[in-house]
XYZ file of C-alpha atoms in Angstrom:
674
model
C 151.693 139.121 124.458
C 152.522 136.006 121.886
C 154.104 132.781 121.745
C 156.940 132.070 120.375
C 159.857 129.032 119.935
C 162.946 129.719 117.851
C 164.948 126.843 117.674
C 163.389 124.207 116.178
C 164.924 121.284 113.930
C 163.843 119.854 111.277
C 167.074 118.197 109.569
C 169.577 115.458 111.934
C 173.407 116.934 110.659
C 176.731 114.976 111.945
C 176.936 116.401 115.594
C 173.275 114.515 116.597
C 171.447 111.228 116.634
C 169.308 110.886 113.241
C 165.088 111.378 113.770
C 162.701 111.228 110.844
C 160.864 115.185 110.722
C 156.980 114.745 110.961
C 155.472 117.847 109.253
C 152.323 116.611 110.633
C 153.555 116.847 114.427
C 154.897 119.731 114.324
C 151.708 121.592 112.947
C 150.061 120.127 116.104
C 152.249 120.993 118.149
C 151.890 124.947 117.124
C 147.732 124.701 116.650
C 147.683 122.538 120.592
C 150.326 125.109 121.800
C 149.269 127.990 120.308
C 152.305 129.092 119.075
C 152.250 132.451 117.200
C 156.085 132.386 115.938
C 158.833 129.637 114.958
C 162.085 129.565 113.477
C 163.726 126.614 112.037
C 167.456 126.614 113.185
C 169.292 123.200 111.769
C 172.939 122.609 112.911
C 175.230 124.408 110.694
C 172.714 124.166 108.282
C 169.412 125.375 106.275
C 167.136 124.120 103.925
C 165.741 126.495 101.808
C 162.891 124.154 99.632
C 162.116 122.653 103.084
C 161.599 125.869 104.254
C 159.385 127.525 102.089
C 157.198 124.141 102.204
C 156.834 124.387 106.379
C 156.277 127.993 106.063
C 153.459 127.292 103.739
C 152.221 124.342 105.702
C 151.726 125.810 108.950
C 149.147 128.818 110.669
C 152.297 130.295 112.588
C 155.163 132.842 111.130
C 158.079 131.121 110.536
C 161.631 132.568 110.412
C 164.545 131.395 108.448
C 167.429 130.402 111.028
C 170.809 128.088 111.630
C 172.146 127.106 114.926
C 175.861 127.823 114.389
C 178.919 125.763 116.206
C 180.961 128.616 117.297
C 184.785 128.110 117.886
C 183.345 127.855 122.055
C 179.749 127.058 121.851
C 176.352 127.675 120.021
C 174.392 131.003 118.746
C 171.244 130.903 117.139
C 171.268 133.481 113.726
C 167.425 133.884 112.546
C 166.806 136.460 109.649
C 163.755 138.421 109.265
C 163.262 136.377 105.697
C 162.907 138.977 103.604
C 165.843 137.472 101.093
C 165.771 133.851 101.379
C 168.477 133.663 98.637
C 170.926 136.384 100.210
C 170.318 133.680 103.538
C 170.651 130.297 102.160
C 173.933 131.715 100.133
C 175.142 132.820 103.177
C 173.979 129.775 105.571
C 175.739 127.363 102.698
C 179.425 129.027 103.503
C 178.734 128.027 107.237
C 177.830 124.609 106.188
C 181.139 124.057 104.131
C 183.281 125.444 106.992
C 181.608 123.320 109.553
C 181.094 119.879 107.339
C 182.295 117.273 110.292
C 182.211 116.848 113.707
C 183.913 119.017 115.762
C 184.301 121.462 112.867
C 184.105 125.642 114.049
C 184.229 128.786 112.806
C 185.354 131.756 114.631
C 183.537 134.914 115.385
C 185.225 136.719 112.881
C 184.362 134.260 110.442
C 180.903 134.342 111.277
C 181.026 138.352 110.275
C 182.558 137.619 107.366
C 179.771 135.162 106.013
C 176.953 137.447 107.213
C 178.211 140.992 107.614
C 176.262 143.498 109.750
C 175.062 141.025 112.340
C 172.746 143.725 113.858
C 170.332 142.956 110.864
C 169.931 139.129 112.548
C 168.405 137.685 115.960
C 171.332 136.390 117.690
C 170.952 134.320 120.109
C 173.702 132.428 121.913
C 173.325 129.322 124.463
C 173.750 131.097 127.824
C 172.692 129.191 130.430
C 172.429 126.027 128.618
C 175.147 123.310 127.072
C 177.294 124.287 125.183
C 177.021 127.723 126.272
C 179.236 130.764 124.286
C 182.204 131.407 126.602
C 185.640 133.346 126.882
C 186.639 135.502 124.155
C 184.132 134.292 121.446
C 181.532 136.099 123.984
C 182.919 138.880 124.536
C 183.449 139.608 120.202
C 179.563 138.688 119.964
C 178.426 140.593 122.694
C 177.139 144.113 121.097
C 175.131 141.660 118.990
C 173.295 139.280 120.664
C 169.717 139.852 121.849
C 169.230 137.670 124.231
C 170.832 134.173 126.042
C 169.034 130.992 125.772
C 168.596 128.747 128.941
C 167.185 125.324 129.234
C 164.689 125.585 132.324
C 161.897 127.830 134.179
C 164.919 128.285 136.769
C 167.588 129.673 134.805
C 165.107 132.064 132.934
C 164.521 133.582 136.655
C 167.528 133.717 137.438
C 168.836 135.785 134.440
C 166.264 138.043 135.174
C 166.304 138.951 138.408
C 169.702 139.917 137.323
C 170.169 143.001 135.872
C 173.751 142.977 134.691
C 173.070 138.813 132.385
C 171.379 138.992 128.886
C 167.442 138.752 128.301
C 166.466 135.091 128.921
C 164.811 133.025 126.436
C 163.339 129.751 126.617
C 162.565 127.205 123.692
C 162.144 124.322 123.109
C 165.350 122.885 120.841
C 162.784 119.978 119.851
C 162.799 117.308 116.792
C 159.594 116.318 115.557
C 158.496 113.030 115.091
C 155.805 110.971 114.082
C 156.218 108.794 117.624
C 156.244 111.710 119.619
C 154.324 110.951 123.139
C 154.424 114.945 124.367
C 154.479 118.130 122.942
C 157.491 120.226 124.888
C 156.438 123.127 126.715
C 159.617 125.460 126.838
C 158.275 128.861 124.607
C 158.624 132.343 125.819
C 155.631 135.118 125.955
C 156.876 138.406 124.174
C 154.555 141.557 124.438
C 154.715 142.235 121.066
C 152.039 143.653 118.524
C 153.273 142.328 115.232
C 155.601 139.449 114.771
C 158.117 140.817 112.566
C 162.059 140.227 113.652
C 161.978 143.766 114.504
C 159.672 144.187 116.979
C 161.078 140.534 118.695
C 165.069 142.613 119.163
C 162.966 145.529 120.761
C 161.374 143.352 123.373
C 164.080 141.615 124.224
C 165.438 144.457 124.836
C 163.459 144.897 128.002
C 163.092 142.376 130.180
C 159.679 143.223 131.340
C 158.398 142.261 127.971
C 159.284 138.300 128.441
C 157.991 136.025 130.532
C 157.264 132.490 130.817
C 153.324 132.760 131.063
C 150.969 135.051 129.663
C 148.381 136.099 132.415
C 150.809 135.289 135.398
C 154.191 136.716 133.817
C 156.973 134.844 135.520
C 154.801 133.430 138.481
C 153.551 130.503 136.263
C 154.948 128.281 134.021
C 153.432 124.995 131.166
C 154.393 122.096 132.920
C 152.265 119.575 130.849
C 151.677 119.939 126.973
C 148.011 119.968 127.735
C 148.649 123.785 129.143
C 148.642 123.102 132.711
C 150.535 125.322 134.360
C 152.672 125.372 137.779
C 154.456 128.421 139.824
C 158.097 129.363 139.703
C 157.687 128.753 143.100
C 156.035 126.445 146.183
C 153.503 123.984 144.927
C 151.641 121.872 147.003
C 149.850 118.966 145.615
C 147.008 117.572 147.409
C 144.098 114.576 147.021
C 142.856 111.700 148.289
C 144.371 108.643 148.182
C 144.407 106.840 145.024
C 143.927 110.189 143.101
C 147.052 110.851 140.714
C 149.055 112.461 142.868
C 152.347 110.092 142.726
C 151.108 110.021 139.036
C 151.294 113.371 138.280
C 155.184 114.033 140.311
C 155.968 111.235 137.795
C 154.750 112.538 135.239
C 156.293 115.838 135.988
C 159.566 113.780 136.271
C 159.438 112.331 132.915
C 158.761 114.984 130.897
C 161.053 117.718 132.633
C 164.785 117.649 132.591
C 167.054 117.877 135.452
C 164.548 117.126 138.558
C 165.131 115.897 141.894
C 162.858 113.706 143.096
C 162.465 112.672 146.655
C 160.185 109.408 146.912
C 157.818 108.885 149.712
C 159.421 106.674 151.962
C 162.695 107.021 150.183
C 164.727 107.998 153.833
C 162.819 106.745 156.394
C 164.611 104.013 158.747
C 163.501 100.462 157.680
C 166.456 98.304 159.239
C 168.529 99.812 162.015
C 171.300 97.502 160.741
C 171.000 98.201 157.331
C 170.560 101.613 157.875
C 173.730 102.242 159.897
C 175.485 101.089 156.443
C 173.960 103.076 154.325
C 174.774 105.781 156.466
C 178.467 105.230 156.965
C 178.638 104.305 153.436
C 177.464 107.871 152.686
C 179.637 109.562 154.795
C 182.655 107.641 153.360
C 181.869 108.964 150.019
C 181.527 112.519 151.469
C 184.433 112.393 153.494
C 186.377 110.879 150.802
C 185.440 114.084 148.516
C 186.386 115.831 151.461
C 189.903 114.486 151.959
C 190.798 114.929 147.945
C 189.623 118.422 147.942
C 192.016 119.014 151.323
C 194.435 116.791 150.727
C 194.753 118.240 146.969
C 197.998 120.429 147.601
C 199.406 117.496 149.550
C 198.672 115.452 146.867
C 201.181 117.789 144.351
C 203.779 118.278 147.023
C 203.921 114.406 147.398
C 204.618 114.088 143.520
C 207.087 116.525 144.032
C 209.503 114.330 146.801
C 207.909 111.290 145.841
C 211.095 110.776 143.739
C 213.647 111.775 145.638
C 216.239 109.416 147.259
C 218.513 111.197 149.565
C 220.758 107.731 150.034
C 221.177 107.983 146.226
C 222.627 111.330 146.495
C 224.510 110.463 149.397
C 226.271 107.373 147.144
C 226.975 110.292 144.098
C 228.690 112.356 146.429
C 230.505 109.891 147.933
C 231.505 108.205 144.244
C 232.414 111.841 143.468
C 234.739 112.178 145.960
C 236.441 109.008 145.530
C 236.886 109.501 141.805
C 237.805 113.519 142.118
C 240.982 111.940 144.535
C 241.812 108.960 142.704
C 242.090 110.960 139.367
C 244.238 113.452 141.452
C 246.571 110.357 142.394
C 246.639 109.748 138.926
C 247.693 112.466 137.560
C 250.926 111.325 136.013
C 249.358 108.518 134.315
C 247.285 109.941 132.394
C 247.150 109.487 128.204
C 245.422 111.135 125.313
C 242.398 109.764 125.982
C 241.899 110.772 129.526
C 243.664 113.990 128.584
C 241.062 115.174 126.218
C 238.577 118.031 127.349
C 235.297 116.050 127.092
C 237.049 112.888 129.393
C 236.130 114.787 132.664
C 233.161 117.362 130.989
C 229.808 118.138 133.019
C 226.693 118.086 131.384
C 224.210 120.506 130.685
C 221.834 121.172 133.563
C 218.124 122.424 132.233
C 215.125 122.697 133.983
C 211.225 121.464 132.592
C 209.136 124.262 131.451
C 206.476 123.330 133.698
C 206.298 126.930 135.889
C 206.136 128.397 132.586
C 203.519 126.614 131.059
C 201.669 126.821 134.620
C 201.963 130.743 134.307
C 200.936 131.013 130.651
C 197.624 128.870 131.727
C 196.879 131.496 134.458
C 197.456 134.473 131.963
C 195.271 132.758 129.828
C 192.663 132.246 132.214
C 192.822 135.960 133.045
C 192.099 136.811 129.570
C 189.260 134.364 129.079
C 187.429 135.063 132.030
C 183.919 136.615 131.567
C 182.900 136.891 134.883
C 185.284 139.128 136.736
C 186.112 140.951 133.113
C 185.651 144.108 134.650
C 187.788 143.899 137.930
C 190.416 142.286 136.094
C 190.500 145.495 133.361
C 190.201 147.617 136.048
C 193.382 146.722 137.027
C 195.153 145.117 134.439
C 194.685 145.948 130.245
C 193.848 143.172 128.006
C 195.569 144.081 125.418
C 199.237 144.148 128.339
C 197.442 140.776 129.501
C 197.508 139.507 125.481
C 201.430 140.675 125.066
C 202.511 139.227 127.941
C 200.764 135.438 127.384
C 202.759 136.381 123.400
C 206.073 137.121 125.135
C 205.507 133.689 127.779
C 204.710 131.750 124.543
C 207.726 132.890 122.842
C 209.841 132.232 126.014
C 208.195 128.812 126.198
C 209.586 128.354 122.914
C 213.007 129.327 123.110
C 213.348 127.089 126.310
C 211.823 124.430 124.857
C 214.421 124.742 121.371
C 217.139 125.399 123.961
C 216.623 122.381 125.848
C 216.406 120.208 123.005
C 219.663 121.403 122.218
C 221.538 120.934 125.674
C 220.047 117.657 125.647
C 221.274 116.352 121.840
C 224.898 117.756 122.788
C 224.484 115.678 126.088
C 223.661 112.804 124.453
C 226.604 113.299 122.095
C 229.269 114.126 124.720
C 227.732 110.689 127.139
C 228.705 108.715 124.042
C 232.183 110.242 123.340
C 233.059 109.765 127.034
C 231.989 106.235 126.929
C 234.261 105.585 123.976
C 237.260 107.339 125.617
C 236.696 105.336 129.242
C 237.260 102.401 126.856
C 240.646 103.475 125.575
C 242.231 104.138 128.847
C 242.939 103.232 132.956
C 242.342 106.725 134.175
C 240.031 107.246 136.326
C 237.228 109.529 134.977
C 235.576 112.148 138.084
C 232.060 110.978 138.910
C 229.398 113.919 137.747
C 227.011 115.111 140.607
C 224.724 117.443 140.521
C 225.581 119.352 144.016
C 222.657 121.854 143.614
C 220.037 119.086 142.749
C 221.531 117.402 145.963
C 220.974 120.867 148.207
C 217.792 120.814 146.748
C 216.468 117.520 147.909
C 217.300 118.137 150.933
C 215.240 121.426 151.143
C 212.299 119.546 149.751
C 212.261 117.046 152.459
C 212.770 119.133 155.095
C 209.561 121.100 153.488
C 207.951 117.962 153.465
C 208.517 116.700 156.923
C 207.208 120.137 158.383
C 204.078 119.519 156.147
C 203.393 116.363 156.942
C 204.084 117.180 160.951
C 201.264 120.066 160.766
C 198.974 117.555 159.256
C 199.727 115.728 161.776
C 197.936 117.873 164.157
C 194.602 117.743 165.098
C 191.815 120.275 163.569
C 188.796 121.203 162.586
C 189.463 122.047 158.547
C 185.682 122.255 157.876
C 182.165 122.249 159.615
C 178.768 123.090 158.544
C 175.492 123.983 160.230
C 172.375 121.977 158.387
C 168.809 123.217 160.158
C 170.106 122.259 163.600
C 172.555 119.430 162.767
C 176.340 120.330 162.430
C 178.341 118.213 159.892
C 182.047 118.465 161.123
C 185.148 116.938 159.876
C 189.011 117.267 161.632
C 192.002 115.344 160.767
C 194.585 113.860 163.301
C 197.270 111.767 162.714
C 196.733 107.799 162.245
C 196.481 105.962 165.808
C 197.400 102.739 164.427
C 198.368 100.464 160.770
C 194.924 99.777 161.225
C 193.760 102.993 160.286
C 195.490 103.111 157.171
C 194.846 99.894 155.798
C 191.128 100.793 155.953
C 191.726 103.994 154.081
C 193.865 102.085 151.479
C 191.129 99.132 151.000
C 193.875 96.687 150.203
C 194.877 93.986 151.699
C 198.065 95.220 152.562
C 200.061 95.507 155.993
C 201.709 99.176 156.964
C 202.468 97.626 160.450
C 206.568 98.305 159.426
C 205.995 101.360 157.098
C 204.036 102.850 160.957
C 206.993 102.164 163.079
C 208.144 104.972 160.695
C 204.980 106.739 160.743
C 206.217 109.975 163.059
C 209.369 110.533 160.179
C 207.580 112.042 157.499
C 210.790 110.948 154.825
C 212.026 107.799 156.292
C 207.638 106.901 156.142
C 207.474 107.969 152.601
C 210.249 105.530 152.042
C 209.261 102.444 153.747
C 205.560 103.062 151.562
C 207.573 103.385 148.338
C 209.314 100.161 149.020
C 206.239 98.013 149.989
C 205.733 97.142 145.938
C 202.182 95.805 146.918
C 201.217 99.858 146.929
C 199.889 102.501 144.565
C 202.136 105.774 144.977
C 199.074 108.467 143.575
C 197.500 106.331 146.866
C 200.407 107.515 149.266
C 198.986 111.188 150.008
C 196.162 109.301 151.884
C 198.354 107.794 154.155
C 199.717 110.273 156.002
C 196.645 111.842 157.521
C 193.352 110.830 158.818
C 190.279 112.771 158.421
C 187.194 111.985 160.691
C 183.902 113.029 159.190
C 180.750 113.089 162.019
C 177.364 114.063 161.469
C 175.994 115.831 165.301
C 172.808 116.667 166.770
C 172.369 119.999 168.672
C 173.557 118.285 171.305
C 176.838 117.607 169.998
C 176.210 113.923 170.291
C 176.244 111.352 167.514
C 173.288 111.473 165.557
C 170.626 108.569 166.206
C 168.715 106.580 163.845
C 165.808 108.866 163.209
C 167.825 111.546 163.153
C 170.213 110.355 160.370
C 166.506 109.794 158.966
C 166.013 113.529 159.201
C 169.294 114.197 158.212
C 169.432 112.876 155.058
C 166.077 114.561 154.662
C 167.612 117.962 154.707
C 170.274 116.759 152.581
C 168.546 116.179 149.843
C 166.198 118.688 149.612
C 169.560 120.944 150.186
C 170.943 119.101 147.469
C 168.014 119.873 145.159
C 169.484 123.413 144.584
C 171.835 121.675 141.796
C 168.890 120.893 140.033
C 166.401 122.769 137.967
C 162.985 121.223 139.906
C 162.315 119.923 142.569
C 159.665 116.940 143.645
C 159.046 115.741 147.362
C 156.358 112.894 147.982
C 154.764 113.293 151.271
C 157.431 113.680 153.534
C 154.648 113.326 156.405
C 154.993 109.653 156.072
C 158.599 109.418 158.011
C 158.836 112.446 159.925
C 157.379 114.000 163.078
C 155.718 117.184 162.799
C 157.694 119.026 164.612
C 160.828 118.295 162.262
C 158.280 119.334 159.279
C 157.122 122.224 160.549
C 160.595 123.849 161.415
C 163.040 122.605 159.534
C 161.802 121.007 156.642
C 159.230 123.302 155.502
C 161.923 125.972 156.089
C 164.684 124.552 154.082
C 161.927 124.046 151.090
C 160.304 127.829 151.204
C 163.997 129.101 150.929
C 164.713 126.767 147.901
C 161.725 127.962 146.457
C 162.389 131.227 146.332
C 164.899 130.127 143.697
C 163.465 127.285 142.130
C 159.595 125.192 141.107
C 159.059 122.884 144.255
C 156.286 120.373 143.877
C 154.866 119.265 147.614
C 152.320 116.128 147.768
C 151.150 116.344 151.291
C 148.187 115.310 153.465
C 149.309 116.345 156.447
C 148.474 120.194 157.840
C 151.818 121.057 158.817
C 153.126 120.853 155.626
C 149.988 121.862 153.165
C 148.659 124.765 155.470
C 151.827 126.080 157.636
C 154.656 126.127 154.707
C 152.889 129.334 152.984
C 152.120 127.767 149.344
C 152.079 130.075 146.239
C 149.790 127.690 144.067
C 147.951 124.622 145.130
C 147.178 121.899 142.886
C 144.381 119.333 143.510
C 144.569 115.586 141.542
C 141.247 114.484 141.949
C 140.058 110.900 139.622
C 136.970 110.308 137.720
C 136.281 107.119 136.305
C 134.683 108.223 133.251
C 133.210 104.966 130.616
C 134.744 102.815 133.393
C 137.967 104.121 133.027
C 139.804 105.766 135.826
C 140.827 109.611 134.651
C 142.898 111.790 136.539
C 142.131 115.680 136.331
C 144.082 118.370 138.022
C 142.563 121.582 139.914
C 144.636 124.611 140.380
C 144.637 127.741 141.977
C 146.208 130.343 144.340
C 145.946 129.855 148.307
C 143.784 132.766 148.259
C 141.655 132.086 145.670
C 138.017 130.958 146.270
C 137.715 127.565 143.379
C 140.251 125.537 142.318
C 139.521 125.195 138.220
C 140.523 122.293 136.022
C 141.665 122.881 132.414
C 138.167 121.154 131.752
C 136.245 123.982 133.261
C 135.272 122.244 136.263
C 135.672 123.923 139.396
C 135.956 122.737 143.288
C 135.729 124.853 146.186
C 138.837 125.269 147.706
C 137.827 125.802 151.508
C 135.955 122.164 151.047
C 139.448 120.923 149.438
C 141.646 122.297 152.149
C 139.127 120.418 154.854
C 139.498 116.718 153.491
C 142.623 116.817 152.387
C 144.337 118.417 155.147
C 142.190 117.985 158.291
C 139.976 115.158 157.394
C 137.474 117.136 157.036
C 135.631 120.155 158.285
C 133.725 118.376 161.143
C 136.713 116.514 162.505
C 138.746 119.876 162.236
C 136.260 121.617 164.242
C 136.082 118.555 167.033
C 139.864 118.065 167.387
C 140.166 122.538 167.732
C 137.559 122.624 170.260
C 139.739 119.393 172.253
C 142.708 121.526 171.892
C 140.796 124.208 173.900
C 139.344 122.056 176.319
C 143.063 120.530 177.103
C 144.558 124.107 177.154
C 141.747 126.120 179.306
C-alpha cells in the first residue's frame, strides 16, 4: 500500500488568501507522515522552476499538476511528468484564460488545451466544494479517474455506493513556517511502483483504495502523530484529568465540520431559564416549519395583495358613466373627439413570468445529474435542449413584442391627453374587463384557500426515540396571538374583527401602515409546535434535557464527525442504555463517533468498534497525555510509543470502579434477585 496526497498548494493565487510556502515544512510533512507520492496542484497555475526545486529536495514521488476552475466546479489535472515543457505550455494557456477572480474555462476549452484527457489523472471535486456539477460533469465524466471528498465520512459514503466515483481524500494543504500540525487527509492505494498509470489503474477498483494501510476503511488517522480512530463508534476511557476532554478538544480543533456535545451542556441548571431556552428553541423550529408550510400560501398572497376590488368597481362605474355621457353627446362631437385615437383602447400584455419559470424547469431537467438515468429514460436530452432553445426564443419574441406595445401605448396616451385638452367632448374611460373578472376569481380562490388554512389539522409529526414532535395548524383565537406572531407593537383588534372574511381581513392589514406586507402570510393561520412524551403529555424539565440530547445527536448527521463528552453526567442509565445508545450506534454506521464515558451503561453496552484510553504521565515534572488504543476484543491496548496496558484492567477501572467493586456489586445484585 502506498500513501498519496495528490492535492498540495505551493503558490498563493488570486482566488485564495496569501501564504508564504515553506519547503522545509513540506519536507517534514512527507517524512513524518510517510507520504509516498504528492502532486503540486496550484489554482490555475503551474510553476515549472518551483516544481523542479521541490522534486529535487523531497524523498517522495512528485507529480506536476494544476487545479483548474471549470465553469461548474474545480478539477485536478495531474501529469506523469515525462514532458514537463509540454505540460508547462498547456498550463500557461489555463493561466491566461483564468487570470482574475470569477474566471473559468469550459470542458471544451479544457480538451482543446490538453488534448487527450485520458493521458492525465482527472480528479474533480466530487463531495467537496466547489463540486463539479451539471453539464460540466456529464461532459467530463468519461475522463474522470476518481472523485475528491473532504472527510472520512464522505469517503465511506462514496466507497459503499457502487454508482459513485472512487473516492480520494487529500490534504489540500498550504505549508507555512507557522503551521502547528500536519494534515491527516491522505489516501492509501494498493499498488507497487508509483506511476501515473498504476495510480489510474488502482482508482478504477474501489477495493484498491483505503483510509488506512492495515485496517482498510475501518480506521483512519485523526492526529498527525499517527493516532487512528474508528470510522464507526469509538469510546474514550480514562481516569479523571487524564486527557479525555483534551483529546476531544484536539479532535475538534484539527478536524472540520465537527459536532461537539460538551459535558453538562444540555443538563437542566435553572428550571425557569431552561424553560425559556426550550421555548426559544421551539420558536426557531416552529418558525422554520411555518416558513416551509406557508411558502405556497406566501406566493398566493403576493399575487392577490395588490388586488383592489373597490377600485375595480369604481373603474367599471366610471366606464359606464362615460360611455352613456359620450352617447348623449354624439351630436356635439368635434374634429378632435372624432379622431380614431381619442377613444382608442390600449394594448394589453402579460409579463413573461410563467415562460421564465418554464425555461427554468427545463434547464433543471437538463442539468440534473442525480436523476439523469430516469429523465433520459422518458425524454431525450437533445429534445429538452431544443425545447429550451425554442422557449428562450419565444421569451425574446414576447419581450420584444411587449416593448413595442408599451411604446405604442405611451404614444397613444400622449396623443389622447393632447386631444382631451382641445375638446369638451367626454372621453370613454378605459377599463380591462378581463382583469376585473380575473381579480374576482383570484379573491374567491384566495378565500377558499384561507378557509382551508383555518381548519384545525396536524401538518407534521415525527417520532424521536419515544418522543413525538407534533405541528398543527389552527385559526388564531384572538388579536393577541397575531400580535405575538408579528413580534411588533401593533394592535390587531380592528383587523381581527374581519378575520373570518379573508379578503376584508387582508384589506384591513393592508390599510395599516405600521405593518410590513411581506409578513402578512403569517397572520392567517397559527402553527402550534409541541414536544410530547410517550404518554402524549408535554415534556417535563428532565425530559426537555433528554429530548435536546437526542436532537443534538440526531442533528450530527449533518456533520462529518460527532464528539460526545460524558453523557452520563446529565442523564439516567435507562435513558442512556435505550435511546442514546441506539441512536449513537445507528449514526456510527455512517460517520465517526467518539464518546467519552465512565459509565458501563454506555461504555460496555453500546458495542463500540474501537477503544481509546487516555492516560496522564508525569515526565520531568510536566504532564504528558498518552493514548492507548485497540479493538474491544484485544487483550492489550497499545500506545504509539509501544506502551501496552491490559484491556481488562482498563475496562474494570474505568467503567466498574475496579474488579473488586464490580464483583461485590454483582454479588449484591444476585442476593437481591434471589
